[in-house]
Amino acid sequence: MKEPHIVPDKPSVPVPYLHYEDKDALNRLTAYNRTVLGKRHARQCGCFHCGSRFRADEISEWMHEEDGDDTALCPYCGMDAVVYGTATFPLSTALLSQLYMSWFEEEYRERQKRALLIPDYSNKKTFLQKGIPFLLKDERFVQFVDEIELMPAKIWYYLQGYHAYAGALNNSVAKFEGKNDRCLVKLRAFTDVDGCLRVDITNSKEGHLPFEPSTEGELRRVCTLVQQYGKELHGVIEDRATRKMKLYVAREKA
Ligand SMILES: [Zn+2]
């Protein structure tokens, strides 16, 4: 499979709301489409299996159908999931994202479970517009750089600049450990009000986590990595009860 060609939507491109019948109608465009796609070579097409965008004349493989016209195969992933925009639903990455999550639901859920690296997005809208469902990266796409252990933060400094003592955090530590899914985090180094170096650990859904590296040595290692990789550094807490965090960066493209 070729590296998919995903083109994020501009923020002004609306995210379509798709009813079941709409998804069904768009899915029907993927079959018996050789004649339709042959009429306009420059027609913009997209694949809702890999999220790639391409022109109709970039399609070179067709699946022979016994009962009708040939079916286009995606020039990037080879799947028969090629669609084009309609009057009601112009082609967009948000459209492809939604069709992927619906028609390849099982694959999408499986990838979500295995994902070690998820590109940044700010909300559901940008999640779809950037094609994040196509960009979830499993262990094949990341480089392991370090592993550290976490402990409940003794003093928890909030971004707003005030702090609370550990006692106030028991609930959130318990809440965090009460879940059993893998937790993906981003890391940021900062200097607290006492001038001490600290690390802020954040999950996109759960917010700032009430943990910090358990030793001075680990703290220094994390800070060095944050300095080296910046936003490219990702943390993964595989098993919440062990409080072990693995650190990854995206693997260089071959
Ligand atoms: Zn594809």
mmCIF file of C-alpha atoms and ligand atoms in Angstrom:
data_model
loop_
_atom_site.group_PDB
_atom_site.id
_atom_site.type_symbol
_atom_site.label_atom_id
_atom_site.label_comp_id
_atom_site.label_asym_id
_atom_site.label_seq_id
_atom_site.Cartn_x
_atom_site.Cartn_y
_atom_site.Cartn_z
ATOM 1 C CA MET A 1 0.000 0.000 0.000
ATOM 2 C CA LYS A 2 1.307 3.426 -1.003
ATOM 3 C CA GLU A 3 1.473 6.158 1.640
ATOM 4 C CA PRO A 4 -2.066 7.650 1.465
ATOM 5 C CA HIS A 5 -2.472 11.148 0.060
ATOM 6 C CA ILE A 6 -4.660 12.854 2.646
ATOM 7 C CA VAL A 7 -5.596 16.494 2.073
ATOM 8 C CA PRO A 8 -6.991 18.181 5.202
ATOM 9 C CA ASP A 9 -10.096 20.314 4.614
ATOM 10 C CA LYS A 10 -9.904 24.064 5.070
ATOM 11 C CA PRO A 11 -11.646 25.049 8.333
ATOM 12 C CA SER A 12 -14.432 26.714 6.296
ATOM 13 C CA VAL A 13 -15.379 23.446 4.562
ATOM 14 C CA PRO A 14 -18.538 22.212 6.285
ATOM 15 C CA VAL A 15 -18.667 18.806 7.929
ATOM 16 C CA PRO A 16 -21.640 17.034 6.330
ATOM 17 C CA TYR A 17 -24.257 15.357 8.477
ATOM 18 C CA LEU A 18 -24.872 11.908 7.029
ATOM 19 C CA HIS A 19 -27.986 9.855 7.607
ATOM 20 C CA TYR A 20 -27.809 6.124 7.108
ATOM 21 C CA GLU A 21 -29.446 6.477 3.662
ATOM 22 C CA ASP A 22 -26.818 9.061 2.647
ATOM 23 C CA LYS A 23 -23.988 6.723 3.619
ATOM 24 C CA ASP A 24 -25.686 4.001 1.668
ATOM 25 C CA ALA A 25 -26.123 6.208 -1.422
ATOM 26 C CA LEU A 26 -22.478 7.356 -1.284
ATOM 27 C CA ASN A 27 -21.347 3.757 -0.875
ATOM 28 C CA ARG A 28 -23.226 2.834 -4.063
ATOM 29 C CA LEU A 29 -21.030 5.308 -6.001
ATOM 30 C CA THR A 30 -18.060 2.999 -5.393
ATOM 31 C CA ALA A 31 -19.373 0.248 -7.687
ATOM 32 C CA TYR A 32 -19.845 0.005 -11.473
ATOM 33 C CA ASN A 33 -18.333 3.456 -11.944
ATOM 34 C CA ARG A 34 -15.885 3.126 -14.867
ATOM 35 C CA THR A 35 -18.117 4.914 -17.395
ATOM 36 C CA VAL A 36 -19.056 7.698 -14.979
ATOM 37 C CA LEU A 37 -15.421 8.278 -13.952
ATOM 38 C CA GLY A 38 -14.226 8.038 -17.551
ATOM 39 C CA LYS A 39 -16.386 10.981 -18.599
ATOM 40 C CA ARG A 40 -14.462 13.585 -16.633
ATOM 41 C CA HIS A 41 -10.762 12.882 -16.278
ATOM 42 C CA ALA A 42 -10.163 15.713 -13.850
ATOM 43 C CA ARG A 43 -13.013 14.761 -11.535
ATOM 44 C CA GLN A 44 -11.824 14.822 -7.928
ATOM 45 C CA CYS A 45 -12.138 11.449 -6.283
ATOM 46 C CA GLY A 46 -11.435 10.122 -2.824
ATOM 47 C CA CYS A 47 -11.098 6.741 -1.163
ATOM 48 C CA PHE A 48 -12.899 6.204 2.114
ATOM 49 C CA HIS A 49 -10.684 3.281 3.027
ATOM 50 C CA CYS A 50 -7.356 5.170 3.152
ATOM 51 C CA GLY A 51 -8.555 8.799 2.899
ATOM 52 C CA SER A 52 -6.550 9.570 -0.265
ATOM 53 C CA ARG A 53 -7.598 12.206 -2.780
ATOM 54 C CA PHE A 54 -6.832 11.885 -6.498
ATOM 55 C CA ARG A 55 -8.131 12.680 -9.978
ATOM 56 C CA ALA A 56 -10.281 10.196 -11.880
ATOM 57 C CA ASP A 57 -7.527 9.690 -14.469
ATOM 58 C CA GLU A 58 -5.108 8.541 -11.749
ATOM 59 C CA ILE A 59 -7.177 5.377 -11.372
ATOM 60 C CA SER A 60 -5.442 2.615 -13.296
ATOM 61 C CA GLU A 61 -6.859 -0.549 -11.779
ATOM 62 C CA TRP A 62 -10.429 -1.647 -12.305
ATOM 63 C CA MET A 63 -12.236 -4.631 -10.941
ATOM 64 C CA HIS A 64 -14.161 -6.571 -13.537
ATOM 65 C CA GLU A 65 -17.782 -7.069 -12.521
ATOM 66 C CA GLU A 66 -19.886 -9.956 -13.885
ATOM 67 C CA ASP A 67 -23.116 -8.018 -13.678
ATOM 68 C CA GLY A 68 -22.198 -4.497 -14.786
ATOM 69 C CA ASP A 69 -19.629 -1.825 -15.471
ATOM 70 C CA ASP A 70 -16.112 -2.120 -13.994
ATOM 71 C CA THR A 71 -15.437 -0.859 -10.479
ATOM 72 C CA ALA A 72 -12.601 1.575 -9.674
ATOM 73 C CA LEU A 73 -9.835 0.516 -7.286
ATOM 74 C CA CYS A 74 -8.039 3.147 -5.218
ATOM 75 C CA PRO A 75 -4.605 4.001 -6.698
ATOM 76 C CA TYR A 76 -3.223 4.188 -3.141
ATOM 77 C CA CYS A 77 -4.657 1.220 -1.258
ATOM 78 C CA GLY A 78 -6.330 -0.855 -3.962
ATOM 79 C CA MET A 79 -9.704 -0.926 -2.231
ATOM 80 C CA ASP A 80 -13.011 -0.562 -4.092
ATOM 81 C CA ALA A 81 -13.992 2.431 -1.969
ATOM 82 C CA VAL A 82 -13.619 5.270 -4.490
ATOM 83 C CA VAL A 83 -16.215 8.055 -4.301
ATOM 84 C CA TYR A 84 -16.663 11.484 -5.832
ATOM 85 C CA GLY A 85 -18.622 14.522 -4.729
ATOM 86 C CA THR A 86 -22.312 14.928 -5.466
ATOM 87 C CA ALA A 87 -24.485 18.072 -5.501
ATOM 88 C CA THR A 88 -25.624 17.338 -1.934
ATOM 89 C CA PHE A 89 -22.313 16.051 -0.652
ATOM 90 C CA PRO A 90 -19.253 17.735 -2.181
ATOM 91 C CA LEU A 91 -16.077 15.722 -1.716
ATOM 92 C CA SER A 92 -14.210 16.500 1.483
ATOM 93 C CA THR A 93 -11.888 14.728 3.873
ATOM 94 C CA ALA A 94 -14.552 15.064 6.585
ATOM 95 C CA LEU A 95 -16.910 13.155 4.297
ATOM 96 C CA LEU A 96 -14.332 10.396 3.689
ATOM 97 C CA SER A 97 -13.574 10.194 7.433
ATOM 98 C CA GLN A 98 -17.208 9.614 8.272
ATOM 99 C CA LEU A 99 -17.688 7.019 5.554
ATOM 100 C CA TYR A 100 -14.577 5.185 6.778
ATOM 101 C CA MET A 101 -15.773 5.156 10.386
ATOM 102 C CA SER A 102 -19.091 3.801 9.233
ATOM 103 C CA TRP A 103 -18.292 1.312 6.445
ATOM 104 C CA PHE A 104 -14.990 0.126 7.900
ATOM 105 C CA GLU A 105 -16.131 0.385 11.490
ATOM 106 C CA GLU A 106 -14.491 -2.816 12.656
ATOM 107 C CA GLU A 107 -11.127 -1.943 11.107
ATOM 108 C CA TYR A 108 -11.371 1.578 12.528
ATOM 109 C CA ARG A 109 -12.075 0.287 16.065
ATOM 110 C CA GLU A 110 -9.206 -2.161 15.809
ATOM 111 C CA ARG A 111 -6.831 0.612 14.714
ATOM 112 C CA GLN A 112 -8.056 2.815 17.561
ATOM 113 C CA LYS A 113 -7.206 0.044 20.021
ATOM 114 C CA ARG A 114 -3.704 -0.400 18.610
ATOM 115 C CA ALA A 115 -2.931 3.293 18.049
ATOM 116 C CA LEU A 116 0.204 4.585 19.766
ATOM 117 C CA LEU A 117 0.242 7.897 17.998
ATOM 118 C CA ILE A 118 -2.677 10.125 17.083
ATOM 119 C CA PRO A 119 -1.959 13.458 15.361
ATOM 120 C CA ASP A 120 -3.160 16.595 17.140
ATOM 121 C CA TYR A 121 -6.701 17.855 16.636
ATOM 122 C CA SER A 122 -8.776 20.251 18.670
ATOM 123 C CA ASN A 123 -12.326 18.919 18.377
ATOM 124 C CA LYS A 124 -14.623 16.487 16.581
ATOM 125 C CA LYS A 125 -14.849 18.799 13.567
ATOM 126 C CA THR A 126 -11.076 19.045 13.037
ATOM 127 C CA PHE A 127 -10.794 15.306 13.807
ATOM 128 C CA LEU A 128 -12.887 14.649 10.686
ATOM 129 C CA GLN A 129 -11.493 17.496 8.554
ATOM 130 C CA LYS A 130 -7.872 16.465 9.118
ATOM 131 C CA GLY A 131 -8.708 12.820 8.366
ATOM 132 C CA ILE A 132 -7.425 11.660 11.783
ATOM 133 C CA PRO A 133 -9.314 8.323 11.462
ATOM 134 C CA PHE A 134 -6.916 7.507 8.597
ATOM 135 C CA LEU A 135 -3.846 8.698 10.501
ATOM 136 C CA LEU A 136 -3.901 6.531 13.609
ATOM 137 C CA LYS A 137 -0.450 4.980 13.862
ATOM 138 C CA ASP A 138 0.318 1.618 15.417
ATOM 139 C CA GLU A 139 3.720 0.267 16.506
ATOM 140 C CA ARG A 140 4.965 0.002 12.909
ATOM 141 C CA PHE A 141 5.007 3.784 12.629
ATOM 142 C CA VAL A 142 6.600 4.833 15.889
ATOM 143 C CA GLN A 143 10.049 4.802 17.400
ATOM 144 C CA PHE A 144 10.344 3.859 21.062
ATOM 145 C CA VAL A 145 12.608 6.319 22.906
ATOM 146 C CA ASP A 146 12.207 5.726 26.658
ATOM 147 C CA GLU A 147 10.062 4.371 29.439
ATOM 148 C CA ILE A 148 9.472 5.961 32.824
ATOM 149 C CA GLU A 149 7.320 5.357 35.872
ATOM 150 C CA LEU A 150 4.790 7.898 37.104
ATOM 151 C CA MET A 151 3.677 8.799 40.611
ATOM 152 C CA PRO A 152 0.802 10.949 41.799
ATOM 153 C CA ALA A 153 1.952 14.563 41.598
ATOM 154 C CA LYS A 154 2.818 15.829 45.072
ATOM 155 C CA ILE A 155 1.796 19.314 44.172
ATOM 156 C CA TRP A 156 -0.344 19.768 41.170
ATOM 157 C CA TYR A 157 0.166 22.985 39.358
ATOM 158 C CA TYR A 158 -2.684 23.920 37.123
ATOM 159 C CA LEU A 159 -2.075 26.000 34.046
ATOM 160 C CA GLN A 160 -4.036 28.839 35.588
ATOM 161 C CA GLY A 161 -1.222 29.195 38.072
ATOM 162 C CA TYR A 162 -2.727 27.946 41.328
ATOM 163 C CA HIS A 163 -1.910 24.700 43.055
ATOM 164 C CA ALA A 164 -3.556 22.102 45.234
ATOM 165 C CA TYR A 165 -2.071 19.462 47.488
ATOM 166 C CA ALA A 166 -2.049 15.754 46.792
ATOM 167 C CA GLY A 167 -5.049 15.128 49.010
ATOM 168 C CA ALA A 168 -7.264 16.967 46.596
ATOM 169 C CA LEU A 169 -6.127 14.713 43.799
ATOM 170 C CA ASN A 170 -7.028 11.321 45.242
ATOM 171 C CA ASN A 171 -10.266 11.288 43.345
ATOM 172 C CA SER A 172 -8.758 11.988 39.996
ATOM 173 C CA VAL A 173 -5.961 9.456 40.517
ATOM 174 C CA ALA A 174 -8.619 6.867 41.396
ATOM 175 C CA LYS A 175 -10.732 7.957 38.441
ATOM 176 C CA PHE A 176 -7.741 7.674 36.140
ATOM 177 C CA GLU A 177 -6.833 4.225 37.411
ATOM 178 C CA GLY A 178 -10.436 3.065 37.367
ATOM 179 C CA LYS A 179 -10.363 2.956 33.576
ATOM 180 C CA ASN A 180 -8.635 0.156 31.769
ATOM 181 C CA ASP A 181 -8.031 1.515 28.305
ATOM 182 C CA ARG A 182 -4.692 2.653 26.958
ATOM 183 C CA CYS A 183 -4.041 6.336 27.609
ATOM 184 C CA LEU A 184 -2.274 8.467 25.007
ATOM 185 C CA VAL A 185 -0.666 11.653 26.292
ATOM 186 C CA LYS A 186 1.237 14.737 25.231
ATOM 187 C CA LEU A 187 4.048 16.183 27.333
ATOM 188 C CA ARG A 188 5.143 19.696 28.051
ATOM 189 C CA ALA A 189 7.982 20.864 30.271
ATOM 190 C CA PHE A 190 7.523 23.964 32.403
ATOM 191 C CA THR A 191 9.017 25.717 35.407
ATOM 192 C CA ASP A 192 6.726 25.971 38.425
ATOM 193 C CA VAL A 193 6.303 28.951 40.762
ATOM 194 C CA ASP A 194 9.220 27.709 42.902
ATOM 195 C CA GLY A 195 11.496 27.571 39.883
ATOM 196 C CA CYS A 196 11.487 23.751 39.695
ATOM 197 C CA LEU A 197 11.380 21.967 36.376
ATOM 198 C CA ARG A 198 8.183 19.933 35.913
ATOM 199 C CA VAL A 199 6.350 18.007 33.257
ATOM 200 C CA ASP A 200 2.717 18.486 32.386
ATOM 201 C CA ILE A 201 1.093 15.283 31.099
ATOM 202 C CA THR A 202 -2.139 15.741 29.146
ATOM 203 C CA ASN A 203 -4.676 13.454 27.535
ATOM 204 C CA SER A 204 -7.022 15.037 24.986
ATOM 205 C CA LYS A 205 -10.152 13.712 26.737
ATOM 206 C CA GLU A 206 -9.066 13.489 30.366
ATOM 207 C CA GLY A 207 -7.155 16.757 30.503
ATOM 208 C CA HIS A 208 -4.098 17.238 32.714
ATOM 209 C CA LEU A 209 -3.203 14.010 34.459
ATOM 210 C CA PRO A 210 -2.361 14.164 38.184
ATOM 211 C CA PHE A 211 0.987 12.434 37.728
ATOM 212 C CA GLU A 212 4.632 13.301 37.351
ATOM 213 C CA PRO A 213 7.805 11.299 36.702
ATOM 214 C CA SER A 214 8.628 9.295 39.836
ATOM 215 C CA THR A 215 12.332 10.203 40.096
ATOM 216 C CA GLU A 216 14.512 13.238 39.438
ATOM 217 C CA GLY A 217 16.435 11.225 36.872
ATOM 218 C CA GLU A 218 13.273 10.330 34.960
ATOM 219 C CA LEU A 219 12.092 13.912 35.086
ATOM 220 C CA ARG A 220 15.367 15.075 33.555
ATOM 221 C CA ARG A 221 15.190 12.389 30.865
ATOM 222 C CA VAL A 222 11.653 13.423 29.906
ATOM 223 C CA CYS A 223 12.605 17.120 29.807
ATOM 224 C CA THR A 224 15.548 16.348 27.531
ATOM 225 C CA LEU A 225 13.240 14.421 25.195
ATOM 226 C CA VAL A 226 10.648 17.233 25.201
ATOM 227 C CA GLN A 227 13.439 19.635 24.278
ATOM 228 C CA GLN A 228 14.679 17.346 21.537
ATOM 229 C CA TYR A 229 11.375 16.356 19.947
ATOM 230 C CA GLY A 230 8.890 19.036 21.056
ATOM 231 C CA LYS A 231 5.343 18.258 19.960
ATOM 232 C CA GLU A 232 6.511 15.107 18.198
ATOM 233 C CA LEU A 233 6.989 13.358 21.540
ATOM 234 C CA HIS A 234 4.071 11.143 22.581
ATOM 235 C CA GLY A 235 3.523 9.149 25.742
ATOM 236 C CA VAL A 236 1.501 5.974 26.105
ATOM 237 C CA ILE A 237 0.319 4.530 29.405
ATOM 238 C CA GLU A 238 -0.473 0.983 28.408
ATOM 239 C CA ASP A 239 -1.608 -0.360 31.757
ATOM 240 C CA ARG A 240 -2.907 2.366 34.035
ATOM 241 C CA ALA A 241 -2.382 0.329 37.219
ATOM 242 C CA THR A 242 1.384 -0.043 36.661
ATOM 243 C CA ARG A 243 1.803 3.708 35.980
ATOM 244 C CA LYS A 244 4.463 2.971 33.407
ATOM 245 C CA MET A 245 4.669 5.370 30.498
ATOM 246 C CA LYS A 246 6.389 4.593 27.222
ATOM 247 C CA LEU A 247 7.637 7.488 25.114
ATOM 248 C CA TYR A 248 7.496 7.466 21.334
ATOM 249 C CA VAL A 249 8.212 9.659 18.353
ATOM 250 C CA ALA A 250 6.933 9.129 14.819
ATOM 251 C CA ARG A 251 9.243 6.881 12.808
ATOM 252 C CA GLU A 252 11.082 8.595 9.949
ATOM 253 C CA LYS A 253 9.469 7.838 6.623
ATOM 254 C CA ALA A 254 11.478 5.260 4.709
HETATM 255 ZN ZN ZN B 1 -7.489 3.987 -0.743
#
